[in-house]
Every structure is written in structure tokens, then in C-alpha cells.
CSV table of C-alpha atoms and ligand atoms in Angstrom, one decimal:
chain,number,residue,atom,x,y,z
L,6,MET,CA,0.3,0.1,-0.4
L,7,ASN,CA,1.3,3.3,-0.7
L,8,THR,CA,0.9,5.7,2.1
L,9,ASP,CA,4.2,7.5,0.9
L,10,VAL,CA,3.0,11.2,0.2
L,11,GLY,CA,6.6,12.5,-1.1
L,12,SER,CA,9.2,14.6,0.6
L,13,SER,CA,8.2,18.3,-0.1
L,14,LEU,CA,8.6,19.8,-2.8
L,15,ALA,CA,8.4,23.3,-4.8
L,16,LEU,CA,7.5,23.4,-8.1
L,17,LYS,CA,7.8,26.6,-10.3
L,18,GLY,CA,6.5,27.8,-13.9
L,19,ARG,CA,3.3,28.9,-15.1
L,20,ILE,CA,0.5,28.7,-13.0
L,21,LEU,CA,-2.9,28.6,-13.7
L,22,THR,CA,-6.3,27.9,-10.9
L,23,PHE,CA,-9.5,28.1,-10.9
L,24,ASN,CA,-11.0,29.8,-7.5
L,25,ASP,CA,-15.3,29.3,-9.0
L,26,SER,CA,-15.8,29.5,-11.7
L,27,PRO,CA,-14.1,29.6,-15.3
L,28,HIS,CA,-14.3,33.5,-15.3
L,29,ASN,CA,-12.7,33.6,-11.6
L,30,TYR,CA,-9.2,32.6,-12.0
L,31,ASP,CA,-5.5,33.4,-10.3
L,32,TYR,CA,-2.7,32.7,-13.4
L,33,TRP,CA,1.1,33.6,-12.2
L,34,GLU,CA,3.5,33.5,-15.0
L,35,SER,CA,6.3,33.0,-12.8
L,36,GLY,CA,4.6,31.5,-9.7
L,37,CYS,CA,5.9,28.5,-7.5
L,38,VAL,CA,3.7,25.9,-5.7
L,39,LEU,CA,4.8,24.4,-2.2
L,40,ILE,CA,3.8,20.6,-1.9
L,41,GLU,CA,3.9,18.9,1.6
L,42,GLY,CA,3.0,16.0,3.0
L,43,GLY,CA,1.0,15.2,0.0
L,44,PHE,CA,-0.9,18.3,0.0
L,45,ILE,CA,-0.6,22.2,-1.2
L,46,THR,CA,0.5,24.6,1.5
L,47,SER,CA,1.5,28.1,-0.7
L,48,VAL,CA,1.1,29.0,-3.7
L,49,GLY,CA,2.1,32.7,-5.6
L,50,ASP,CA,4.2,34.6,-7.4
L,51,ALA,CA,7.3,33.1,-7.4
L,52,SER,CA,8.8,36.4,-5.1
L,53,LEU,CA,6.6,36.1,-2.3
L,54,VAL,CA,5.6,32.4,-1.7
L,55,GLU,CA,8.6,31.2,1.0
L,56,VAL,CA,10.4,27.9,0.2
L,57,PRO,CA,11.9,26.3,3.1
L,58,ASN,CA,16.1,26.1,2.7
L,59,ASP,CA,15.3,21.9,2.7
L,60,VAL,CA,12.9,21.9,0.1
L,61,ARG,CA,14.2,20.9,-3.5
L,62,ILE,CA,13.0,22.8,-6.3
L,63,ILE,CA,12.1,22.0,-9.3
L,64,ASP,CA,11.7,24.6,-11.8
L,65,HIS,CA,9.3,24.2,-15.5
L,66,GLY,CA,10.1,27.1,-16.5
L,67,GLU,CA,7.4,28.1,-19.0
L,68,ASP,CA,5.3,25.1,-18.4
L,69,LEU,CA,2.0,24.9,-17.4
L,70,ILE,CA,1.4,24.0,-13.7
L,71,LEU,CA,-2.2,22.8,-13.7
L,72,PRO,CA,-4.4,21.1,-11.0
L,73,GLY,CA,-4.7,17.3,-12.1
L,74,PHE,CA,-7.4,16.4,-14.7
L,75,VAL,CA,-10.5,15.2,-13.9
L,76,ASP,CA,-12.0,12.4,-16.5
L,77,GLY,CA,-16.1,12.6,-14.7
L,78,HIS,CA,-17.0,9.1,-17.1
L,79,VAL,CA,-14.4,5.9,-18.0
L,80,HIS,CA,-14.3,2.8,-18.9
L,81,TYR,CA,-10.9,1.0,-18.2
L,82,PRO,CA,-11.8,-2.8,-18.9
L,83,GLN,CA,-12.7,-1.3,-22.3
L,84,MET,CA,-9.0,0.0,-23.3
L,85,ASN,CA,-8.8,-2.9,-25.8
L,86,VAL,CA,-12.3,-2.0,-27.6
L,87,ILE,CA,-11.3,1.7,-28.5
L,88,ALA,CA,-11.7,2.3,-32.5
L,89,SER,CA,-14.3,-0.9,-33.0
L,90,PHE,CA,-15.9,0.2,-36.1
L,91,GLY,CA,-19.1,0.6,-37.7
L,92,ALA,CA,-22.0,0.2,-34.7
L,93,LYS,CA,-23.8,2.3,-32.4
L,94,LEU,CA,-24.3,2.0,-29.2
L,95,ILE,CA,-26.4,-1.0,-28.7
L,96,ASP,CA,-24.8,-3.1,-31.1
L,97,TRP,CA,-20.9,-1.3,-30.3
L,98,LEU,CA,-22.0,-3.5,-26.7
L,99,ASN,CA,-23.2,-6.4,-28.1
L,100,THR,CA,-20.3,-6.7,-30.6
L,101,PHE,CA,-17.3,-5.1,-29.0
L,102,THR,CA,-18.1,-4.6,-25.2
L,103,PHE,CA,-19.2,-7.3,-23.8
L,104,PRO,CA,-16.9,-10.1,-25.1
L,105,GLU,CA,-14.5,-8.1,-24.3
L,106,GLU,CA,-15.6,-7.4,-20.5
L,107,ALA,CA,-16.3,-11.1,-20.0
L,108,LYS,CA,-12.2,-11.7,-19.8
L,109,PHE,CA,-12.2,-9.6,-16.5
L,110,SER,CA,-13.6,-13.2,-14.8
L,111,ASP,CA,-9.9,-13.1,-14.9
L,112,LYS,CA,-8.5,-11.5,-12.2
L,113,SER,CA,-4.6,-11.0,-13.7
L,114,TYR,CA,-6.7,-10.1,-16.7
L,115,ALA,CA,-8.2,-7.5,-15.0
L,116,SER,CA,-4.5,-5.9,-13.2
L,117,ALA,CA,-2.8,-6.0,-16.3
L,118,ALA,CA,-5.7,-3.7,-17.3
L,119,ALA,CA,-6.1,-1.6,-14.2
L,120,LYS,CA,-2.3,-0.9,-14.7
L,121,PHE,CA,-2.4,0.0,-18.2
L,122,PHE,CA,-5.8,2.1,-17.8
L,123,LEU,CA,-4.1,4.3,-15.2
L,124,SER,CA,-0.5,4.3,-16.7
L,125,GLU,CA,-2.1,6.2,-19.9
L,126,ALA,CA,-4.7,7.8,-17.9
L,127,LEU,CA,-1.5,9.7,-15.5
L,128,ARG,CA,0.6,10.1,-19.2
L,129,ASN,CA,-2.6,12.5,-20.3
L,130,GLY,CA,-2.7,14.2,-17.3
L,131,TYR,CA,-5.4,13.0,-15.1
L,132,THR,CA,-5.4,12.2,-12.1
L,133,THR,CA,-8.9,11.9,-10.7
L,134,SER,CA,-11.6,9.6,-12.7
L,135,ALA,CA,-15.0,7.9,-12.4
L,136,VAL,CA,-14.1,4.7,-13.2
L,137,PHE,CA,-16.8,1.6,-14.1
L,138,CYS,CA,-15.2,-1.7,-14.0
L,139,THR,CA,-16.9,-4.9,-14.7
L,140,VAL,CA,-19.8,-7.1,-13.0
L,141,HIS,CA,-17.1,-9.0,-11.4
L,142,PRO,CA,-15.7,-8.6,-8.2
L,143,GLN,CA,-12.4,-8.7,-9.0
L,144,SER,CA,-12.2,-6.4,-11.5
L,145,VAL,CA,-12.7,-3.7,-9.2
L,146,GLU,CA,-10.4,-5.2,-6.3
L,147,ALA,CA,-7.7,-4.7,-8.9
L,148,PHE,CA,-8.6,-1.0,-10.5
L,149,PHE,CA,-8.3,0.1,-6.8
L,150,THR,CA,-5.7,-2.2,-5.9
L,151,GLU,CA,-3.5,-0.4,-8.5
L,152,ALA,CA,-4.5,2.8,-7.8
L,153,GLU,CA,-3.9,2.8,-4.2
L,154,ARG,CA,-0.2,1.5,-5.3
L,155,LEU,CA,-0.3,4.8,-7.3
L,156,GLY,CA,-1.9,7.3,-4.7
L,157,LEU,CA,-4.6,8.5,-6.5
L,158,ARG,CA,-7.9,9.5,-6.3
L,159,MET,CA,-10.3,7.6,-7.7
L,160,ILE,CA,-14.0,6.6,-8.2
L,161,ALA,CA,-14.7,3.3,-9.4
L,162,GLY,CA,-17.7,0.4,-8.5
L,163,LYS,CA,-18.6,-2.6,-10.2
L,164,VAL,CA,-20.8,-3.0,-13.0
L,165,LEU,CA,-24.6,-4.2,-12.2
L,166,MET,CA,-26.4,-5.9,-14.5
L,167,ASP,CA,-29.5,-8.4,-14.3
L,168,ARG,CA,-30.6,-9.0,-17.7
L,169,HIS,CA,-30.2,-8.0,-21.3
L,170,ALA,CA,-26.1,-8.8,-21.5
L,171,PRO,CA,-24.7,-12.5,-22.2
L,172,LYS,CA,-24.8,-14.7,-19.1
L,173,SER,CA,-21.4,-14.7,-18.2
L,174,LEU,CA,-21.6,-11.2,-17.2
L,175,LEU,CA,-25.0,-11.2,-15.2
L,176,ASP,CA,-25.7,-10.6,-11.1
L,177,THR,CA,-28.8,-10.4,-9.7
L,178,ALA,CA,-30.5,-8.2,-7.9
L,179,GLN,CA,-28.9,-9.6,-4.8
L,180,THR,CA,-25.8,-10.7,-5.6
L,181,SER,CA,-25.4,-6.8,-6.9
L,182,TYR,CA,-26.5,-5.6,-3.2
L,183,ASP,CA,-24.1,-8.0,-1.6
L,184,GLN,CA,-21.1,-7.7,-3.7
L,185,SER,CA,-21.5,-4.3,-3.8
L,186,LYS,CA,-21.9,-3.8,0.5
L,187,GLU,CA,-18.3,-5.9,0.4
L,188,LEU,CA,-17.1,-3.8,-2.3
L,189,ILE,CA,-17.8,-0.9,-0.6
L,190,ASP,CA,-17.5,-2.1,3.2
L,191,LYS,CA,-13.5,-2.8,2.0
L,192,TRP,CA,-13.1,0.0,-0.2
L,193,HIS,CA,-14.8,3.5,0.0
L,194,ASN,CA,-12.8,6.0,1.9
L,195,LYS,CA,-9.7,3.6,2.4
L,196,ASN,CA,-6.9,5.9,1.6
L,197,ARG,CA,-8.4,8.1,-1.4
L,198,ALA,CA,-10.5,5.5,-3.2
L,199,LEU,CA,-14.5,6.5,-3.4
L,200,TYR,CA,-17.3,3.5,-4.5
L,201,ALA,CA,-19.6,4.3,-7.3
L,202,ILE,CA,-22.6,2.3,-7.4
L,203,THR,CA,-22.9,1.5,-10.9
L,204,PRO,CA,-26.0,-0.1,-12.8
L,205,ARG,CA,-24.7,0.0,-16.1
L,206,PHE,CA,-28.0,1.6,-17.7
L,207,ALA,CA,-31.8,1.0,-17.4
L,208,PRO,CA,-32.4,-1.5,-20.1
L,209,THR,CA,-29.7,-4.1,-18.5
L,210,SER,CA,-31.0,-3.5,-14.9
L,211,THR,CA,-34.9,-5.4,-14.0
L,212,PRO,CA,-36.7,-2.8,-11.4
L,213,GLU,CA,-35.6,-5.2,-8.4
L,214,GLN,CA,-31.8,-4.3,-9.8
L,215,LEU,CA,-32.4,-0.7,-9.5
L,216,GLU,CA,-34.4,-0.6,-6.3
L,217,VAL,CA,-31.4,-2.4,-4.5
L,218,SER,CA,-29.1,0.3,-5.9
L,219,GLY,CA,-31.2,3.1,-4.4
L,220,ALA,CA,-31.2,1.4,-1.1
L,221,LEU,CA,-27.2,1.0,-1.1
L,222,TYR,CA,-27.2,5.1,-1.9
L,223,ARG,CA,-29.8,5.9,0.8
L,224,GLU,CA,-28.0,3.6,3.3
L,225,SER,CA,-24.0,4.0,2.7
L,226,GLU,CA,-22.3,7.6,3.7
L,227,GLY,CA,-20.8,9.2,1.0
L,228,VAL,CA,-20.5,6.6,-2.0
L,229,TYR,CA,-21.4,7.4,-5.6
L,230,VAL,CA,-24.2,6.6,-8.1
L,231,GLN,CA,-23.2,6.2,-12.4
L,232,SER,CA,-24.8,5.3,-15.3
L,233,HIS,CA,-25.9,6.0,-18.1
L,234,VAL,CA,-28.7,8.5,-19.9
L,235,SER,CA,-30.0,9.1,-23.1
L,236,GLU,CA,-27.6,8.3,-24.9
L,237,ASN,CA,-28.8,7.0,-27.9
L,238,VAL,CA,-32.5,7.4,-30.0
L,239,ASP,CA,-32.8,3.8,-30.1
L,240,GLU,CA,-31.8,3.4,-26.5
L,241,ILE,CA,-34.4,5.8,-25.8
L,242,SER,CA,-36.9,4.1,-27.5
L,243,TRP,CA,-36.0,1.0,-25.9
L,244,VAL,CA,-36.1,2.4,-22.3
L,245,ALA,CA,-39.7,3.9,-22.9
L,246,GLU,CA,-40.9,0.7,-24.0
L,247,LEU,CA,-39.3,-1.2,-20.9
L,248,PHE,CA,-40.3,1.5,-17.9
L,249,PRO,CA,-43.8,3.0,-19.3
L,250,GLN,CA,-44.6,4.4,-16.3
L,251,ALA,CA,-41.9,6.7,-16.2
L,252,THR,CA,-41.9,10.3,-18.1
L,253,SER,CA,-38.8,9.8,-19.2
L,254,TYR,CA,-35.1,7.9,-19.3
L,255,LEU,CA,-33.7,10.2,-16.2
L,256,ASP,CA,-37.0,9.8,-14.8
L,257,VAL,CA,-36.8,6.2,-14.7
L,258,TYR,CA,-34.2,6.8,-12.3
L,259,ASN,CA,-35.8,9.2,-10.6
L,260,GLY,CA,-38.2,6.6,-10.0
L,261,PHE,CA,-35.6,4.3,-8.0
L,262,ASP,CA,-34.3,7.7,-6.0
L,263,LEU,CA,-31.0,7.3,-8.0
L,264,LEU,CA,-30.8,11.4,-8.3
L,265,GLY,CA,-29.0,13.0,-6.5
L,266,PRO,CA,-25.8,14.6,-4.4
L,267,ARG,CA,-22.6,12.3,-5.4
L,268,THR,CA,-24.9,10.8,-8.8
L,269,LEU,CA,-22.6,10.7,-12.1
L,270,TYR,CA,-24.9,10.4,-15.3
L,271,GLY,CA,-23.3,10.0,-18.5
L,272,HIS,CA,-24.2,11.7,-21.6
L,273,GLY,CA,-28.1,13.4,-21.2
L,274,VAL,CA,-27.8,13.8,-24.9
L,275,HIS,CA,-31.3,14.0,-25.5
L,276,PHE,CA,-33.1,15.8,-22.5
L,277,SER,CA,-35.9,17.9,-22.6
L,278,ASP,CA,-36.4,21.3,-21.1
L,279,ALA,CA,-37.6,19.4,-17.8
L,280,ASP,CA,-35.3,16.5,-17.7
L,281,ILE,CA,-32.5,19.3,-17.0
L,282,GLU,CA,-34.8,21.2,-14.6
L,283,MET,CA,-34.8,17.5,-12.7
L,284,VAL,CA,-30.9,17.9,-13.2
L,285,LYS,CA,-30.5,20.8,-11.4
L,286,ASP,CA,-33.5,20.4,-8.6
L,287,THR,CA,-31.7,16.9,-7.9
L,288,ASP,CA,-28.9,18.3,-7.9
L,289,THR,CA,-27.8,15.3,-10.5
L,290,SER,CA,-24.0,15.8,-12.1
L,291,ILE,CA,-24.1,15.4,-16.2
L,292,ILE,CA,-20.8,14.0,-17.7
L,293,HIS,CA,-20.7,14.8,-21.0
L,294,CYS,CA,-18.5,12.5,-23.7
L,295,PRO,CA,-18.3,14.1,-26.6
L,296,THR,CA,-15.2,12.1,-28.7
L,297,SER,CA,-17.7,8.7,-27.9
L,298,ASN,CA,-21.1,11.2,-28.6
L,299,LEU,CA,-19.5,11.7,-31.8
L,300,PHE,CA,-17.7,8.3,-32.5
L,301,LEU,CA,-21.3,6.1,-31.3
L,302,GLY,CA,-23.1,9.1,-33.6
L,303,SER,CA,-25.5,9.4,-30.5
L,304,GLY,CA,-26.2,13.3,-30.9
L,305,LEU,CA,-24.9,16.9,-30.3
L,306,PHE,CA,-24.7,18.1,-26.3
L,307,GLU,CA,-26.5,21.1,-25.3
L,308,PHE,CA,-23.8,22.5,-22.9
L,309,GLN,CA,-25.6,25.5,-23.1
L,310,LYS,CA,-28.7,24.6,-21.8
L,311,PHE,CA,-26.8,23.2,-18.9
L,312,LYS,CA,-24.8,25.9,-17.9
L,313,ASP,CA,-28.6,28.3,-18.1
L,314,VAL,CA,-29.5,26.6,-15.5
L,315,GLY,CA,-26.2,25.9,-13.7
L,316,ALA,CA,-26.3,22.5,-13.4
L,317,ARG,CA,-23.1,20.5,-12.4
L,318,VAL,CA,-21.7,19.5,-15.6
L,319,ALA,CA,-18.0,17.6,-16.1
L,320,LEU,CA,-16.5,16.0,-18.9
L,321,GLY,CA,-15.8,12.0,-19.8
L,322,THR,CA,-13.8,10.2,-22.1
L,323,ASP,CA,-15.9,7.3,-22.1
L,324,VAL,CA,-12.9,5.1,-23.5
L,325,GLY,CA,-13.8,2.6,-25.5
L,326,GLY,CA,-17.2,4.1,-27.1
L,327,GLY,CA,-14.6,7.6,-26.5
L,328,THR,CA,-11.6,7.6,-28.5
L,329,SER,CA,-9.3,9.3,-27.1
L,330,LEU,CA,-7.9,10.0,-23.4
L,331,SER,CA,-6.3,12.9,-24.5
L,332,PRO,CA,-7.9,16.0,-22.7
L,333,PHE,CA,-7.0,18.0,-25.7
L,334,ALA,CA,-9.1,15.7,-27.9
L,335,THR,CA,-12.2,16.0,-24.9
L,336,MET,CA,-11.9,19.5,-24.4
L,337,LYS,CA,-11.7,19.5,-28.7
L,338,ALA,CA,-14.6,17.7,-29.2
L,339,ALA,CA,-16.6,19.3,-26.4
L,340,TYR,CA,-15.8,23.0,-28.5
L,341,GLU,CA,-17.1,21.5,-31.9
L,342,ILE,CA,-20.1,19.7,-30.9
L,343,ALA,CA,-20.8,23.2,-29.1
L,344,GLN,CA,-20.1,25.3,-32.3
L,345,PHE,CA,-23.1,22.5,-33.5
L,346,ARG,CA,-25.1,23.9,-31.4
L,347,ASN,CA,-24.1,27.9,-31.8
L,348,TYR,CA,-22.8,27.9,-28.7
L,349,SER,CA,-18.4,28.7,-28.5
L,350,LEU,CA,-16.9,27.0,-25.6
L,351,THR,CA,-14.5,29.3,-24.4
L,352,PRO,CA,-11.0,27.6,-23.4
L,353,PHE,CA,-11.4,29.1,-19.9
L,354,GLU,CA,-14.5,27.2,-19.6
L,355,ALA,CA,-13.4,24.0,-21.4
L,356,PHE,CA,-10.3,23.8,-18.7
L,357,TYR,CA,-12.5,24.7,-15.9
L,358,LEU,CA,-14.3,21.6,-16.8
L,359,LEU,CA,-11.6,19.6,-16.9
L,360,THR,CA,-10.1,21.3,-13.4
L,361,LEU,CA,-12.7,22.6,-10.2
L,362,GLY,CA,-15.5,22.1,-13.0
L,363,GLY,CA,-15.2,18.3,-13.1
L,364,ALA,CA,-14.1,18.6,-9.0
L,365,GLU,CA,-17.3,19.9,-8.3
L,366,ALA,CA,-19.4,17.5,-10.5
L,367,LEU,CA,-17.8,14.6,-8.7
L,368,HIS,CA,-18.5,16.9,-5.7
L,369,LEU,CA,-14.6,16.9,-5.1
L,370,GLY,CA,-14.4,20.9,-5.0
L,371,ASP,CA,-13.1,21.2,-2.1
L,372,LYS,CA,-10.1,18.3,-2.3
L,373,ILE,CA,-8.9,18.7,-5.9
L,374,GLY,CA,-9.3,20.7,-8.9
L,375,ARG,CA,-7.5,23.5,-7.3
L,376,ILE,CA,-3.9,24.9,-7.0
L,377,ALA,CA,-4.6,26.1,-3.4
L,378,PRO,CA,-3.2,25.3,0.2
L,379,GLY,CA,-5.1,23.1,1.7
L,380,TYR,CA,-6.1,21.0,-1.6
L,381,GLU,CA,-4.4,17.6,-2.4
L,382,ALA,CA,-1.0,18.1,-4.4
L,383,ASP,CA,-2.3,16.2,-8.1
L,384,LEU,CA,-0.9,18.7,-10.4
L,385,THR,CA,-0.5,18.4,-14.4
L,386,VAL,CA,2.1,20.2,-16.3
L,387,VAL,CA,1.9,21.1,-19.7
L,388,ASN,CA,4.4,21.8,-22.1
L,389,LEU,CA,2.8,24.7,-24.5
L,390,THR,CA,5.6,24.2,-27.2
L,391,SER,CA,5.1,20.5,-27.8
L,392,THR,CA,5.1,20.2,-31.7
L,393,GLU,CA,6.4,22.7,-34.1
L,394,ILE,CA,2.6,23.8,-34.8
L,395,ILE,CA,1.8,25.0,-31.9
L,396,SER,CA,5.4,26.9,-31.4
L,397,ASN,CA,4.1,28.9,-34.2
L,398,ARG,CA,1.0,29.1,-33.6
L,399,MET,CA,1.8,30.4,-30.1
L,400,LYS,CA,3.8,33.1,-31.7
L,401,GLN,CA,1.6,34.3,-32.4
L,402,SER,CA,-0.4,36.0,-29.1
L,403,ASN,CA,0.6,36.0,-25.6
L,404,GLU,CA,-2.8,36.1,-24.8
L,405,LEU,CA,-4.0,33.4,-22.2
L,406,ALA,CA,-7.3,32.4,-24.3
L,407,GLU,CA,-5.0,32.0,-27.5
L,408,ILE,CA,-2.7,29.9,-25.1
L,409,LEU,CA,-4.9,28.1,-23.9
L,410,PHE,CA,-7.0,27.6,-27.1
L,411,SER,CA,-3.8,26.4,-29.2
L,412,GLN,CA,-3.6,23.1,-27.1
L,413,ILE,CA,-7.2,22.8,-27.0
L,414,ILE,CA,-7.5,22.3,-30.7
L,415,MET,CA,-3.2,21.0,-31.4
L,416,ALA,CA,-2.3,19.2,-28.5
L,417,ASP,CA,-1.8,15.8,-27.3
L,418,ASP,CA,-0.1,13.7,-25.0
L,419,ARG,CA,2.9,14.7,-25.8
L,420,ALA,CA,2.1,18.1,-24.0
L,421,ILE,CA,1.7,16.2,-21.1
L,422,ARG,CA,5.3,17.1,-19.6
L,423,THR,CA,4.8,15.7,-16.1
L,424,THR,CA,1.9,14.8,-13.7
L,425,TYR,CA,1.9,14.4,-10.2
L,426,ALA,CA,-0.5,12.9,-7.4
L,427,ASN,CA,-0.3,13.2,-3.9
L,428,GLY,CA,2.8,15.2,-3.6
L,429,LYS,CA,4.7,12.5,-5.9
L,430,GLN,CA,5.7,12.3,-9.5
L,431,VAL,CA,3.6,9.3,-10.9
L,432,TYR,CA,4.0,10.1,-15.0
L,433,LYS,CA,6.7,12.1,-16.2
L,434,SER,CA,7.7,12.2,-20.1
L,435,ASP,CA,10.8,10.6,-21.9
L,436,GLU,CA,12.3,14.2,-22.5
L,437,GLU,CA,11.8,15.2,-19.1
L,438,ALA,CA,14.0,11.9,-18.1
U,7,LIG,N1,-24.2,2.5,-22.0
U,7,LIG,C1,-24.6,0.7,-21.6
U,7,LIG,N2,-23.3,1.2,-21.3
U,7,LIG,C2,-22.0,1.9,-21.9
U,7,LIG,C3,-20.8,1.5,-22.6
U,7,LIG,O1,-20.3,0.7,-21.3
U,7,LIG,N3,-20.1,3.0,-23.3
U,7,LIG,C4,-21.3,4.0,-23.2
U,7,LIG,N4,-20.7,4.8,-24.2
U,7,LIG,N5,-22.9,4.0,-23.2
U,7,LIG,C5,-23.0,2.9,-22.3
U,8,LIG,ZN1,-20.1,4.8,-20.8
């Protein structure tokens, strides 16, 4: 178990951190952040931060130091099915995804996949993710064991499915309750781990299983719920047949007490205005997964409508429906989708969603997502000139908004110089080494 929070460190460089909105941020061109015992203890202009004599200083020069990124929705067992050709949601699940997830009955297969996923997440600057495992409890064990070894704050849970999937992937209402409860007792709040009750989506759960999910949410202090909602039009029609009493797909979950604080729903692409009101009224979080929505041809999310009501929204990669674990690819797709909806997502909004906004959507805005005293020391360092074409574009302007937008549109994993979690360096690029 990794309880080593690392020695004290001072990082110098450009620093950007949001305070409470995309428009309220601190930016220091010559900044310094002091890390002690896994927490940030001081940050500001380098001339004003007092660094004790014995503390190691790492100077990141012109690089940009940001809070570690937040992925609000991702499936670690789906790394092998990224880029599966030619299907929309339900066919994609049946043809590619379920057969791959069946392999996670093997704990060593799951452990190798968890290691690969987490190393890729860190290589892309993500330090916190809300993660779907598979129906097998050992897939959750494998995931949390590796996340704990790396000292990461991660949310994850066992997928619940008791119908409409291959037999080898089905549990029952009773076993899903028992297994989830055991995993909650073992992992929830253990070091930095947090548990999410994870009914996959309404079509693969009986009403009994959704009932049980609601009971677990009510009776387990501080746990999360994560699922999918309103992603694809055929899926929505299927849900309407399966749950004729509900007024909408979202209302199915409402009927089982599965909306509320710390409930995280992927997609919400085809919501009515009433659904968006329900999201706001229940303090439910919606995770926008733009590369997935494009790849699976699901639809174009309406960011502005969620913004207008002040709903909690995060960005998710949704790998393997999503096509990339890159925060830049995700922000770029979010920008492009918003353009289709006649809304220009600003670079500040995009980076806010990836940091403090994402943390707020995960109800972790007091722990992660900011570079401020008392916050957990999860940080990502971005090389702002990682390619020739980005360097060239950067020469045209020193404006922060333009610098950030160039990264969103053109950067990839080459731009992530190094990643820190819990005050320790957990990834460094070859260049950095
Ligand atoms: N809906 C139910 N399961 C899934 C999944 O694994 N990925 C996506 N994108 N949507 C889903
Ligand atoms: Zn998903």
C-alpha cells in the first residue's frame, strides 16, 4: 500500500488555477507551488512564496502547471475496444464491448488492464477519474489495488447487470447488492478510494436491481452512483418500452431514488427542458462525453442549456466508446459539438470543466481541482510548445485565452510533461527524464 506522500517539493513555472468559476482564476507567469505531506501548502508569485531551505525546487520554466485533470466517466475495461468500427451504441455493446468485459473474470487479466489504463490516464494528465469496472468484483479489486499503489484519488465500482446481456456478465439483484456492499465496506474511503454504485444503464437492470441500487445509495454514507442516460435514440425508445410508467429516461432513475448529490450520469444528449430542470433540482451531475457522442453517432450535447440552469457538468472520455484518453481531444470535441449548437465554449470553460468544474461535479471541489493551500497535491504540467505547429501558433499571441485554445485544438499526449499525485511524481515524459 502506498502511504508515502513523498518529500516536500516546490514547483516553479506558469500556474493557472480556477477559484470558483471559469471567469475567476489566478494566473502567475512566474509562479511557485509548495507541496508538503501530499498537500499544497502555499502558492503564488514565485517572489512571494517562502520555500524552506531544505525543500527541493523543480523549475518547470515556461511550462504551465495546472490542477490534475478530472475524467468524469470512463470504462477501464474497454481499452482494447477503442476504435471498433461501424456500430452504434447497442450493437457496439453486444458486438465488441460485452465479449471484452467477459474476460475480466480473470483477476490477472483485470490487473494488467488496470495498470495499463492508469498509466495511460497519468500520461494524459488525469489524476482523478470516475471509473466503470465490470460485473466481476475482482475487476474492482484489481482497479483499486493499482490506484492505491499509485496514491490516486479514484472513484470506481462494480457494474450491475441482471438482464439483456450475455449470461457470463449477469448478476442478480441480490448478488449485486451483496457484492457492492462488500466492496463498499472494503474500499470506500480507504486512503483516496471512493466507491460508486454502478448500474450500467436502465435497460440492463430489472426494477428490482434499480431498487437495490437506490437502497445502497441511501444507506452508505458518501458513496456515489454512476450510470448512463439518454445517449442514443434507439436506447431511449427501448427504455420507454421497458419502463412505460416513467415520464422520461432520466425519470426512470428518479423513480428509484437514484438522482441526487454524488450521482454521475454519462451523456444526457437528448434531454428535454424538463429533464434539465430535474438534473438541477435534484443536484445530479451530468458527464458530457464528446468524443464518444461523435464516434458512436449518438448526438450533439447542448452545453449551454446545462450552463443556463447552473447544473453540475464534467467532461468524460468514455473510453472505449470515446476515442481518446487525451484531455485535449476531449475538450476539442466538446468545443466542436458546442459550435454545432451555436455556442462557443471558451478555453476557460473547457479547462474549468477539466479541473475545478469536474471536481465540483464529482463533489470533490474542496479536495481536488485547485492549486490552493489545503488542496490535495495532484498537478499536471503542460509543455505549451510540444510541436512545431503549436510553437508557431503561440508566436502569434501571448494572450492566455489564445495559448489555452491552441492547446485544446492542437495538443496531444506529447504536451504532458509530468504528472504529480498525492505530492509525488507519478508520470514523466521521456523528454523530462
Ligand atoms: N451504455 C451502456 N453501457 C455503455 C458503455 O459501456 N458505453 C457507453 N458509451 N454507453 C453505454
Ligand atoms: Zn460510458
